[in-house]
Structure formats: structure tokens, C-alpha cells
Amino acid sequence: MTPADSDTPASTPDSAASAGSEALTGSAHSAVTGSPAISAASAIPAWRSPTAWCVLVLVFIAAVSLDLWSKDWAFRTVAPQPVVLVYEQVAGNPGYSLPWHPGVTAIAPDLLDFHLVLNHGAVFGIGQGRGPLFIAFTVLAVCTALWVFGKHTSSRSHLSHIGLALVLAGGIGNMYDRIAVGAVRDFLHLFPHRELPWGLHWPGG
């Protein structure tokens, strides 16, 4: 036996078992924590992620297009005659009334029907006649949503991006109506023939 041979430690069952245990522990740790690449990608803020912007923009375009198209469709087809809105007649005139028409059942009686209304205020018709204030509020809400997207979501927060895109689409759709029509068009009438609690009511009803 040479000196070199005597300096080399012999492999024993205990050392092999220890090495195997360390390998399994490392693999389990990687599985739980994820690879460094995935962790780094999750830490990228949304405003620096092309994918996050694509999700936000595509969902926004689809939602605002559906919103405006559905309103145009409803005001052309729900009433017996197409309803044409003139800005000068609608803007600043909360008393402006649409032609009477019966509601069209959409899903089931007393659940949802289509009934044309104009809302000069906010939800439940609150704040009638304050269009400029609501336009300013919408601009503030849009800026806030974009700030939340850029600063408080990551590149992989896709559900948050979809939700923010829907908020943006609703705000922009309503702002378009206030600027182009003079009031927000609506036609979805939930729980018709039922009274809402606390004295609230749907616009136009």
C-alpha cells in the first residue's frame, strides 16, 4: 500500500447514506421554493413585463368593446323602435325620459330583464346631474388602477391584471357615455318588480 492510498478515505455505507440524504433534502427544498428563475420572474413588477401589459390591454379592449357594443345593440332592439339619443337633449337634463317600453325577460322572470335607462348619476342613481364630477372621478379611478397595476402587481399576477382591466373598461365605457351621450346608458335590470333595501332603487325604476 502506497502513502497516497493510505491518505484516501474509504467509502463507507454511512457516508453514502449521508450523501443520498443531502441530495434528497436539496431536491425537496428546490421543489418547495422553486427555481431561482421562477422566483426572479415573479418578482418583476408588472410595468416591466410585456406579458402583463398584453393581458391588461387585450382584456381591456375586449371588455370595453363588448360594453359599448351591447349598449348600442340594446338601444336599437329592446324598445319597439330604436332609441336615438341626442347629447343636447340628454346632457344636464336628469328629467329626460326614454320612450316607455316593457322589459324583455333575459334569464328568468324576477331575476334579470332588459330595460333601457339613462343614468345621470352613479350606482343606484345617486348624484343625479353631476356629470362633470363623475368624469373627473373616473379619470382618478383610471389613474389609480394603472398605478396599482404598475406598482403593486407582479408579472405573474394575471388574475389581478384581468380584474384591473375590467375596472378600466367599465370606467372608460361610462366616461364615453357621459361625454358622447350625456348620461350612462344601461339596460341590465336585476331583480325587476322587487324593492331594494334601504330605499335604494335602480336608475329609471
PDB file of C-alpha atoms in Angstrom:
ATOM      1  CA  MET A   1       0.000   0.000   0.000  1.00  0.00           C
ATOM      2  CA  THR A   2       1.359   3.415  -1.004  1.00  0.00           C
ATOM      3  CA  PRO A   3       1.141   6.622   1.071  1.00  0.00           C
ATOM      4  CA  ALA A   4      -1.342   8.043  -1.454  1.00  0.00           C
ATOM      5  CA  ASP A   5      -3.599   5.054  -0.941  1.00  0.00           C
ATOM      6  CA  SER A   6      -3.489   5.435   2.814  1.00  0.00           C
ATOM      7  CA  ASP A   7      -4.495   9.162   2.613  1.00  0.00           C
ATOM      8  CA  THR A   8      -7.670   8.456   0.530  1.00  0.00           C
ATOM      9  CA  PRO A   9     -10.687   7.926   2.806  1.00  0.00           C
ATOM     10  CA  ALA A  10     -12.584   4.763   2.161  1.00  0.00           C
ATOM     11  CA  SER A  11     -16.258   4.971   1.198  1.00  0.00           C
ATOM     12  CA  THR A  12     -18.492   3.519   3.875  1.00  0.00           C
ATOM     13  CA  PRO A  13     -22.240   2.762   3.872  1.00  0.00           C
ATOM     14  CA  ASP A  14     -22.784   5.573   6.391  1.00  0.00           C
ATOM     15  CA  SER A  15     -21.123   8.210   4.161  1.00  0.00           C
ATOM     16  CA  ALA A  16     -23.082   7.054   1.105  1.00  0.00           C
ATOM     17  CA  ALA A  17     -26.348   7.238   3.027  1.00  0.00           C
ATOM     18  CA  SER A  18     -25.465  10.738   4.250  1.00  0.00           C
ATOM     19  CA  ALA A  19     -24.752  11.922   0.703  1.00  0.00           C
ATOM     20  CA  GLY A  20     -28.036  10.480  -0.524  1.00  0.00           C
ATOM     21  CA  SER A  21     -29.946  12.169   2.292  1.00  0.00           C
ATOM     22  CA  GLU A  22     -28.388  15.545   1.449  1.00  0.00           C
ATOM     23  CA  ALA A  23     -29.310  15.116  -2.218  1.00  0.00           C
ATOM     24  CA  LEU A  24     -32.939  14.316  -1.345  1.00  0.00           C
ATOM     25  CA  THR A  25     -33.094  17.276   1.038  1.00  0.00           C
ATOM     26  CA  GLY A  26     -31.761  19.618  -1.658  1.00  0.00           C
ATOM     27  CA  SER A  27     -34.271  18.303  -4.197  1.00  0.00           C
ATOM     28  CA  ALA A  28     -37.164  18.761  -1.785  1.00  0.00           C
ATOM     29  CA  HIS A  29     -36.024  22.308  -0.982  1.00  0.00           C
ATOM     30  CA  SER A  30     -35.888  23.161  -4.692  1.00  0.00           C
ATOM     31  CA  ALA A  31     -39.364  21.716  -5.231  1.00  0.00           C
ATOM     32  CA  VAL A  32     -40.829  23.820  -2.409  1.00  0.00           C
ATOM     33  CA  THR A  33     -39.072  27.110  -3.073  1.00  0.00           C
ATOM     34  CA  GLY A  34     -38.986  26.875  -6.864  1.00  0.00           C
ATOM     35  CA  SER A  35     -36.118  27.526  -9.166  1.00  0.00           C
ATOM     36  CA  PRO A  36     -34.281  30.855  -8.976  1.00  0.00           C
ATOM     37  CA  ALA A  37     -35.527  31.701 -12.490  1.00  0.00           C
ATOM     38  CA  ILE A  38     -39.194  31.336 -11.499  1.00  0.00           C
ATOM     39  CA  SER A  39     -38.702  33.356  -8.307  1.00  0.00           C
ATOM     40  CA  ALA A  40     -36.945  36.116 -10.226  1.00  0.00           C
ATOM     41  CA  ALA A  41     -39.718  36.229 -12.836  1.00  0.00           C
ATOM     42  CA  SER A  42     -42.360  36.527 -10.112  1.00  0.00           C
ATOM     43  CA  ALA A  43     -40.503  39.478  -8.603  1.00  0.00           C
ATOM     44  CA  ILE A  44     -40.557  41.521 -11.837  1.00  0.00           C
ATOM     45  CA  PRO A  45     -43.039  44.421 -11.494  1.00  0.00           C
ATOM     46  CA  ALA A  46     -45.910  44.344 -13.965  1.00  0.00           C
ATOM     47  CA  TRP A  47     -44.985  47.603 -15.681  1.00  0.00           C
ATOM     48  CA  ARG A  48     -41.736  45.997 -16.868  1.00  0.00           C
ATOM     49  CA  SER A  49     -43.438  42.842 -18.179  1.00  0.00           C
ATOM     50  CA  PRO A  50     -44.644  42.725 -21.821  1.00  0.00           C
ATOM     51  CA  THR A  51     -46.857  39.753 -20.939  1.00  0.00           C
ATOM     52  CA  ALA A  52     -48.567  41.659 -18.131  1.00  0.00           C
ATOM     53  CA  TRP A  53     -49.217  44.619 -20.437  1.00  0.00           C
ATOM     54  CA  CYS A  54     -50.611  42.294 -23.123  1.00  0.00           C
ATOM     55  CA  VAL A  55     -53.053  40.733 -20.651  1.00  0.00           C
ATOM     56  CA  LEU A  56     -54.166  44.145 -19.380  1.00  0.00           C
ATOM     57  CA  VAL A  57     -54.575  45.723 -22.829  1.00  0.00           C
ATOM     58  CA  LEU A  58     -56.244  42.750 -24.551  1.00  0.00           C
ATOM     59  CA  VAL A  59     -58.772  42.188 -21.763  1.00  0.00           C
ATOM     60  CA  PHE A  60     -59.460  45.943 -21.612  1.00  0.00           C
ATOM     61  CA  ILE A  61     -60.086  46.174 -25.375  1.00  0.00           C
ATOM     62  CA  ALA A  62     -62.356  43.119 -25.361  1.00  0.00           C
ATOM     63  CA  ALA A  63     -64.343  44.313 -22.330  1.00  0.00           C
ATOM     64  CA  VAL A  64     -64.836  47.932 -23.408  1.00  0.00           C
ATOM     65  CA  SER A  65     -65.780  46.801 -26.926  1.00  0.00           C
ATOM     66  CA  LEU A  66     -68.377  44.386 -25.523  1.00  0.00           C
ATOM     67  CA  ASP A  67     -69.704  47.079 -23.182  1.00  0.00           C
ATOM     68  CA  LEU A  68     -70.216  49.691 -25.904  1.00  0.00           C
ATOM     69  CA  TRP A  69     -71.499  47.191 -28.479  1.00  0.00           C
ATOM     70  CA  SER A  70     -74.046  45.709 -26.071  1.00  0.00           C
ATOM     71  CA  LYS A  71     -75.379  49.178 -25.205  1.00  0.00           C
ATOM     72  CA  ASP A  72     -75.714  50.093 -28.881  1.00  0.00           C
ATOM     73  CA  TRP A  73     -77.467  46.771 -29.552  1.00  0.00           C
ATOM     74  CA  ALA A  74     -79.873  47.242 -26.643  1.00  0.00           C
ATOM     75  CA  PHE A  75     -80.866  50.781 -27.598  1.00  0.00           C
ATOM     76  CA  ARG A  76     -81.530  49.585 -31.153  1.00  0.00           C
ATOM     77  CA  THR A  77     -83.517  46.446 -30.351  1.00  0.00           C
ATOM     78  CA  VAL A  78     -85.007  46.318 -26.837  1.00  0.00           C
ATOM     79  CA  ALA A  79     -87.664  49.008 -27.351  1.00  0.00           C
ATOM     80  CA  PRO A  80     -90.255  48.622 -30.127  1.00  0.00           C
ATOM     81  CA  GLN A  81     -88.431  51.381 -32.029  1.00  0.00           C
ATOM     82  CA  PRO A  82     -84.688  52.182 -31.999  1.00  0.00           C
ATOM     83  CA  VAL A  83     -83.886  54.844 -29.398  1.00  0.00           C
ATOM     84  CA  VAL A  84     -81.730  57.676 -30.762  1.00  0.00           C
ATOM     85  CA  LEU A  85     -80.054  59.842 -28.140  1.00  0.00           C
ATOM     86  CA  VAL A  86     -79.066  63.466 -28.807  1.00  0.00           C
ATOM     87  CA  TYR A  87     -76.425  64.907 -26.480  1.00  0.00           C
ATOM     88  CA  GLU A  88     -78.011  68.375 -26.315  1.00  0.00           C
ATOM     89  CA  GLN A  89     -81.284  66.845 -25.117  1.00  0.00           C
ATOM     90  CA  VAL A  90     -79.781  64.426 -22.603  1.00  0.00           C
ATOM     91  CA  ALA A  91     -76.822  66.251 -21.012  1.00  0.00           C
ATOM     92  CA  GLY A  92     -77.667  68.136 -17.848  1.00  0.00           C
ATOM     93  CA  ASN A  93     -81.308  67.068 -18.012  1.00  0.00           C
ATOM     94  CA  PRO A  94     -81.956  64.343 -15.420  1.00  0.00           C
ATOM     95  CA  GLY A  95     -85.655  64.582 -16.231  1.00  0.00           C
ATOM     96  CA  TYR A  96     -85.130  63.403 -19.795  1.00  0.00           C
ATOM     97  CA  SER A  97     -87.230  60.287 -20.266  1.00  0.00           C
ATOM     98  CA  LEU A  98     -86.907  57.451 -22.722  1.00  0.00           C
ATOM     99  CA  PRO A  99     -89.940  56.156 -24.620  1.00  0.00           C
ATOM    100  CA  TRP A 100     -91.922  53.725 -22.484  1.00  0.00           C
ATOM    101  CA  HIS A 101     -91.370  50.071 -23.288  1.00  0.00           C
ATOM    102  CA  PRO A 102     -91.939  46.779 -21.485  1.00  0.00           C
ATOM    103  CA  GLY A 103     -88.980  44.934 -20.049  1.00  0.00           C
ATOM    104  CA  VAL A 104     -87.676  41.975 -22.025  1.00  0.00           C
ATOM    105  CA  THR A 105     -87.020  38.895 -19.904  1.00  0.00           C
ATOM    106  CA  ALA A 106     -83.379  37.880 -20.298  1.00  0.00           C
ATOM    107  CA  ILE A 107     -82.898  34.924 -17.936  1.00  0.00           C
ATOM    108  CA  ALA A 108     -85.975  34.354 -15.798  1.00  0.00           C
ATOM    109  CA  PRO A 109     -88.842  36.490 -14.513  1.00  0.00           C
ATOM    110  CA  ASP A 110     -87.932  38.467 -11.388  1.00  0.00           C
ATOM    111  CA  LEU A 111     -84.224  37.752 -11.931  1.00  0.00           C
ATOM    112  CA  LEU A 112     -82.978  39.788 -14.909  1.00  0.00           C
ATOM    113  CA  ASP A 113     -84.599  41.620 -17.762  1.00  0.00           C
ATOM    114  CA  PHE A 114     -83.565  44.161 -20.378  1.00  0.00           C
ATOM    115  CA  HIS A 115     -84.955  47.636 -19.771  1.00  0.00           C
ATOM    116  CA  LEU A 116     -83.439  50.802 -21.227  1.00  0.00           C
ATOM    117  CA  VAL A 117     -82.439  53.509 -18.758  1.00  0.00           C
ATOM    118  CA  LEU A 118     -80.230  56.581 -18.653  1.00  0.00           C
ATOM    119  CA  ASN A 119     -78.206  57.196 -15.504  1.00  0.00           C
ATOM    120  CA  HIS A 120     -77.033  60.761 -14.884  1.00  0.00           C
ATOM    121  CA  GLY A 121     -75.527  59.739 -11.539  1.00  0.00           C
ATOM    122  CA  ALA A 122     -73.613  56.858 -10.015  1.00  0.00           C
ATOM    123  CA  VAL A 123     -74.717  53.424  -8.852  1.00  0.00           C
ATOM    124  CA  PHE A 124     -78.421  53.259  -7.875  1.00  0.00           C
ATOM    125  CA  GLY A 125     -78.823  56.691  -9.495  1.00  0.00           C
ATOM    126  CA  ILE A 126     -77.024  58.519  -6.680  1.00  0.00           C
ATOM    127  CA  GLY A 127     -75.791  62.040  -7.520  1.00  0.00           C
ATOM    128  CA  GLN A 128     -78.040  62.818 -10.475  1.00  0.00           C
ATOM    129  CA  GLY A 129     -76.928  65.738 -12.648  1.00  0.00           C
ATOM    130  CA  ARG A 130     -73.272  65.798 -11.589  1.00  0.00           C
ATOM    131  CA  GLY A 131     -71.748  64.529 -14.826  1.00  0.00           C
ATOM    132  CA  PRO A 132     -68.516  66.592 -14.742  1.00  0.00           C
ATOM    133  CA  LEU A 133     -67.810  65.386 -11.199  1.00  0.00           C
ATOM    134  CA  PHE A 134     -68.205  61.760 -12.255  1.00  0.00           C
ATOM    135  CA  ILE A 135     -65.970  62.284 -15.293  1.00  0.00           C
ATOM    136  CA  ALA A 136     -63.246  63.642 -13.003  1.00  0.00           C
ATOM    137  CA  PHE A 137     -63.779  60.742 -10.601  1.00  0.00           C
ATOM    138  CA  THR A 138     -63.457  58.268 -13.494  1.00  0.00           C
ATOM    139  CA  VAL A 139     -60.155  59.818 -14.577  1.00  0.00           C
ATOM    140  CA  LEU A 140     -58.893  59.497 -10.998  1.00  0.00           C
ATOM    141  CA  ALA A 141     -60.059  55.869 -10.816  1.00  0.00           C
ATOM    142  CA  VAL A 142     -58.318  55.016 -14.106  1.00  0.00           C
ATOM    143  CA  CYS A 143     -55.066  56.579 -12.909  1.00  0.00           C
ATOM    144  CA  THR A 144     -55.342  54.703  -9.607  1.00  0.00           C
ATOM    145  CA  ALA A 145     -55.937  51.386 -11.376  1.00  0.00           C
ATOM    146  CA  LEU A 146     -52.890  51.914 -13.598  1.00  0.00           C
ATOM    147  CA  TRP A 147     -50.794  52.838 -10.543  1.00  0.00           C
ATOM    148  CA  VAL A 148     -51.896  49.671  -8.744  1.00  0.00           C
ATOM    149  CA  PHE A 149     -51.064  47.638 -11.858  1.00  0.00           C
ATOM    150  CA  GLY A 150     -47.596  49.101 -12.176  1.00  0.00           C
ATOM    151  CA  LYS A 151     -46.549  49.290  -8.537  1.00  0.00           C
ATOM    152  CA  HIS A 152     -48.450  46.609  -6.669  1.00  0.00           C
ATOM    153  CA  THR A 153     -48.702  43.640  -9.038  1.00  0.00           C
ATOM    154  CA  SER A 154     -46.023  41.373 -10.433  1.00  0.00           C
ATOM    155  CA  SER A 155     -45.553  39.996 -13.920  1.00  0.00           C
ATOM    156  CA  ARG A 156     -47.388  36.799 -12.944  1.00  0.00           C
ATOM    157  CA  SER A 157     -50.409  38.386 -11.195  1.00  0.00           C
ATOM    158  CA  HIS A 158     -52.639  37.658 -14.172  1.00  0.00           C
ATOM    159  CA  LEU A 159     -55.917  37.461 -12.221  1.00  0.00           C
ATOM    160  CA  SER A 160     -55.218  40.903 -10.776  1.00  0.00           C
ATOM    161  CA  HIS A 161     -54.443  42.219 -14.248  1.00  0.00           C
ATOM    162  CA  ILE A 162     -57.737  40.850 -15.594  1.00  0.00           C
ATOM    163  CA  GLY A 163     -59.659  42.430 -12.716  1.00  0.00           C
ATOM    164  CA  LEU A 164     -57.964  45.794 -13.207  1.00  0.00           C
ATOM    165  CA  ALA A 165     -58.650  45.631 -16.954  1.00  0.00           C
ATOM    166  CA  LEU A 166     -62.365  45.104 -16.253  1.00  0.00           C
ATOM    167  CA  VAL A 167     -62.378  48.072 -13.862  1.00  0.00           C
ATOM    168  CA  LEU A 168     -60.692  50.220 -16.510  1.00  0.00           C
ATOM    169  CA  ALA A 169     -63.136  49.055 -19.195  1.00  0.00           C
ATOM    170  CA  GLY A 170     -66.153  49.872 -17.040  1.00  0.00           C
ATOM    171  CA  GLY A 171     -64.799  53.303 -16.170  1.00  0.00           C
ATOM    172  CA  ILE A 172     -63.844  54.206 -19.740  1.00  0.00           C
ATOM    173  CA  GLY A 173     -67.151  52.888 -21.114  1.00  0.00           C
ATOM    174  CA  ASN A 174     -69.131  55.033 -18.685  1.00  0.00           C
ATOM    175  CA  MET A 175     -66.947  58.080 -19.339  1.00  0.00           C
ATOM    176  CA  TYR A 176     -67.514  57.661 -23.086  1.00  0.00           C
ATOM    177  CA  ASP A 177     -71.276  57.653 -22.496  1.00  0.00           C
ATOM    178  CA  ARG A 178     -71.130  60.779 -20.327  1.00  0.00           C
ATOM    179  CA  ILE A 179     -69.076  62.654 -22.940  1.00  0.00           C
ATOM    180  CA  ALA A 180     -70.790  61.393 -26.116  1.00  0.00           C
ATOM    181  CA  VAL A 181     -74.369  60.850 -24.927  1.00  0.00           C
ATOM    182  CA  GLY A 182     -74.700  62.990 -21.796  1.00  0.00           C
ATOM    183  CA  ALA A 183     -75.545  60.106 -19.442  1.00  0.00           C
ATOM    184  CA  VAL A 184     -74.603  56.483 -18.899  1.00  0.00           C
ATOM    185  CA  ARG A 185     -76.666  54.029 -20.927  1.00  0.00           C
ATOM    186  CA  ASP A 186     -77.793  50.852 -19.224  1.00  0.00           C
ATOM    187  CA  PHE A 187     -80.184  48.018 -19.944  1.00  0.00           C
ATOM    188  CA  LEU A 188     -79.454  45.269 -17.393  1.00  0.00           C
ATOM    189  CA  HIS A 189     -82.253  45.348 -14.823  1.00  0.00           C
ATOM    190  CA  LEU A 190     -81.598  42.984 -11.907  1.00  0.00           C
ATOM    191  CA  PHE A 191     -84.491  41.720  -9.778  1.00  0.00           C
ATOM    192  CA  PRO A 192     -87.286  43.530 -11.619  1.00  0.00           C
ATOM    193  CA  HIS A 193     -90.536  44.050  -9.697  1.00  0.00           C
ATOM    194  CA  ARG A 194     -88.650  43.829  -6.396  1.00  0.00           C
ATOM    195  CA  GLU A 195     -87.870  46.638  -3.978  1.00  0.00           C
ATOM    196  CA  LEU A 196     -84.246  47.128  -2.975  1.00  0.00           C
ATOM    197  CA  PRO A 197     -83.358  47.549   0.714  1.00  0.00           C
ATOM    198  CA  TRP A 198     -82.695  50.885   2.442  1.00  0.00           C
ATOM    199  CA  GLY A 199     -84.845  52.789  -0.037  1.00  0.00           C
ATOM    200  CA  LEU A 200     -82.408  52.287  -2.930  1.00  0.00           C
ATOM    201  CA  HIS A 201     -83.614  51.838  -6.479  1.00  0.00           C
ATOM    202  CA  TRP A 202     -82.170  51.160  -9.882  1.00  0.00           C
ATOM    203  CA  PRO A 203     -81.840  54.150 -12.255  1.00  0.00           C
ATOM    204  CA  GLY A 204     -85.076  54.675 -14.127  1.00  0.00           C
ATOM    205  CA  GLY A 205     -87.047  52.425 -11.790  1.00  0.00           C
TER     206      GLY A 205
END
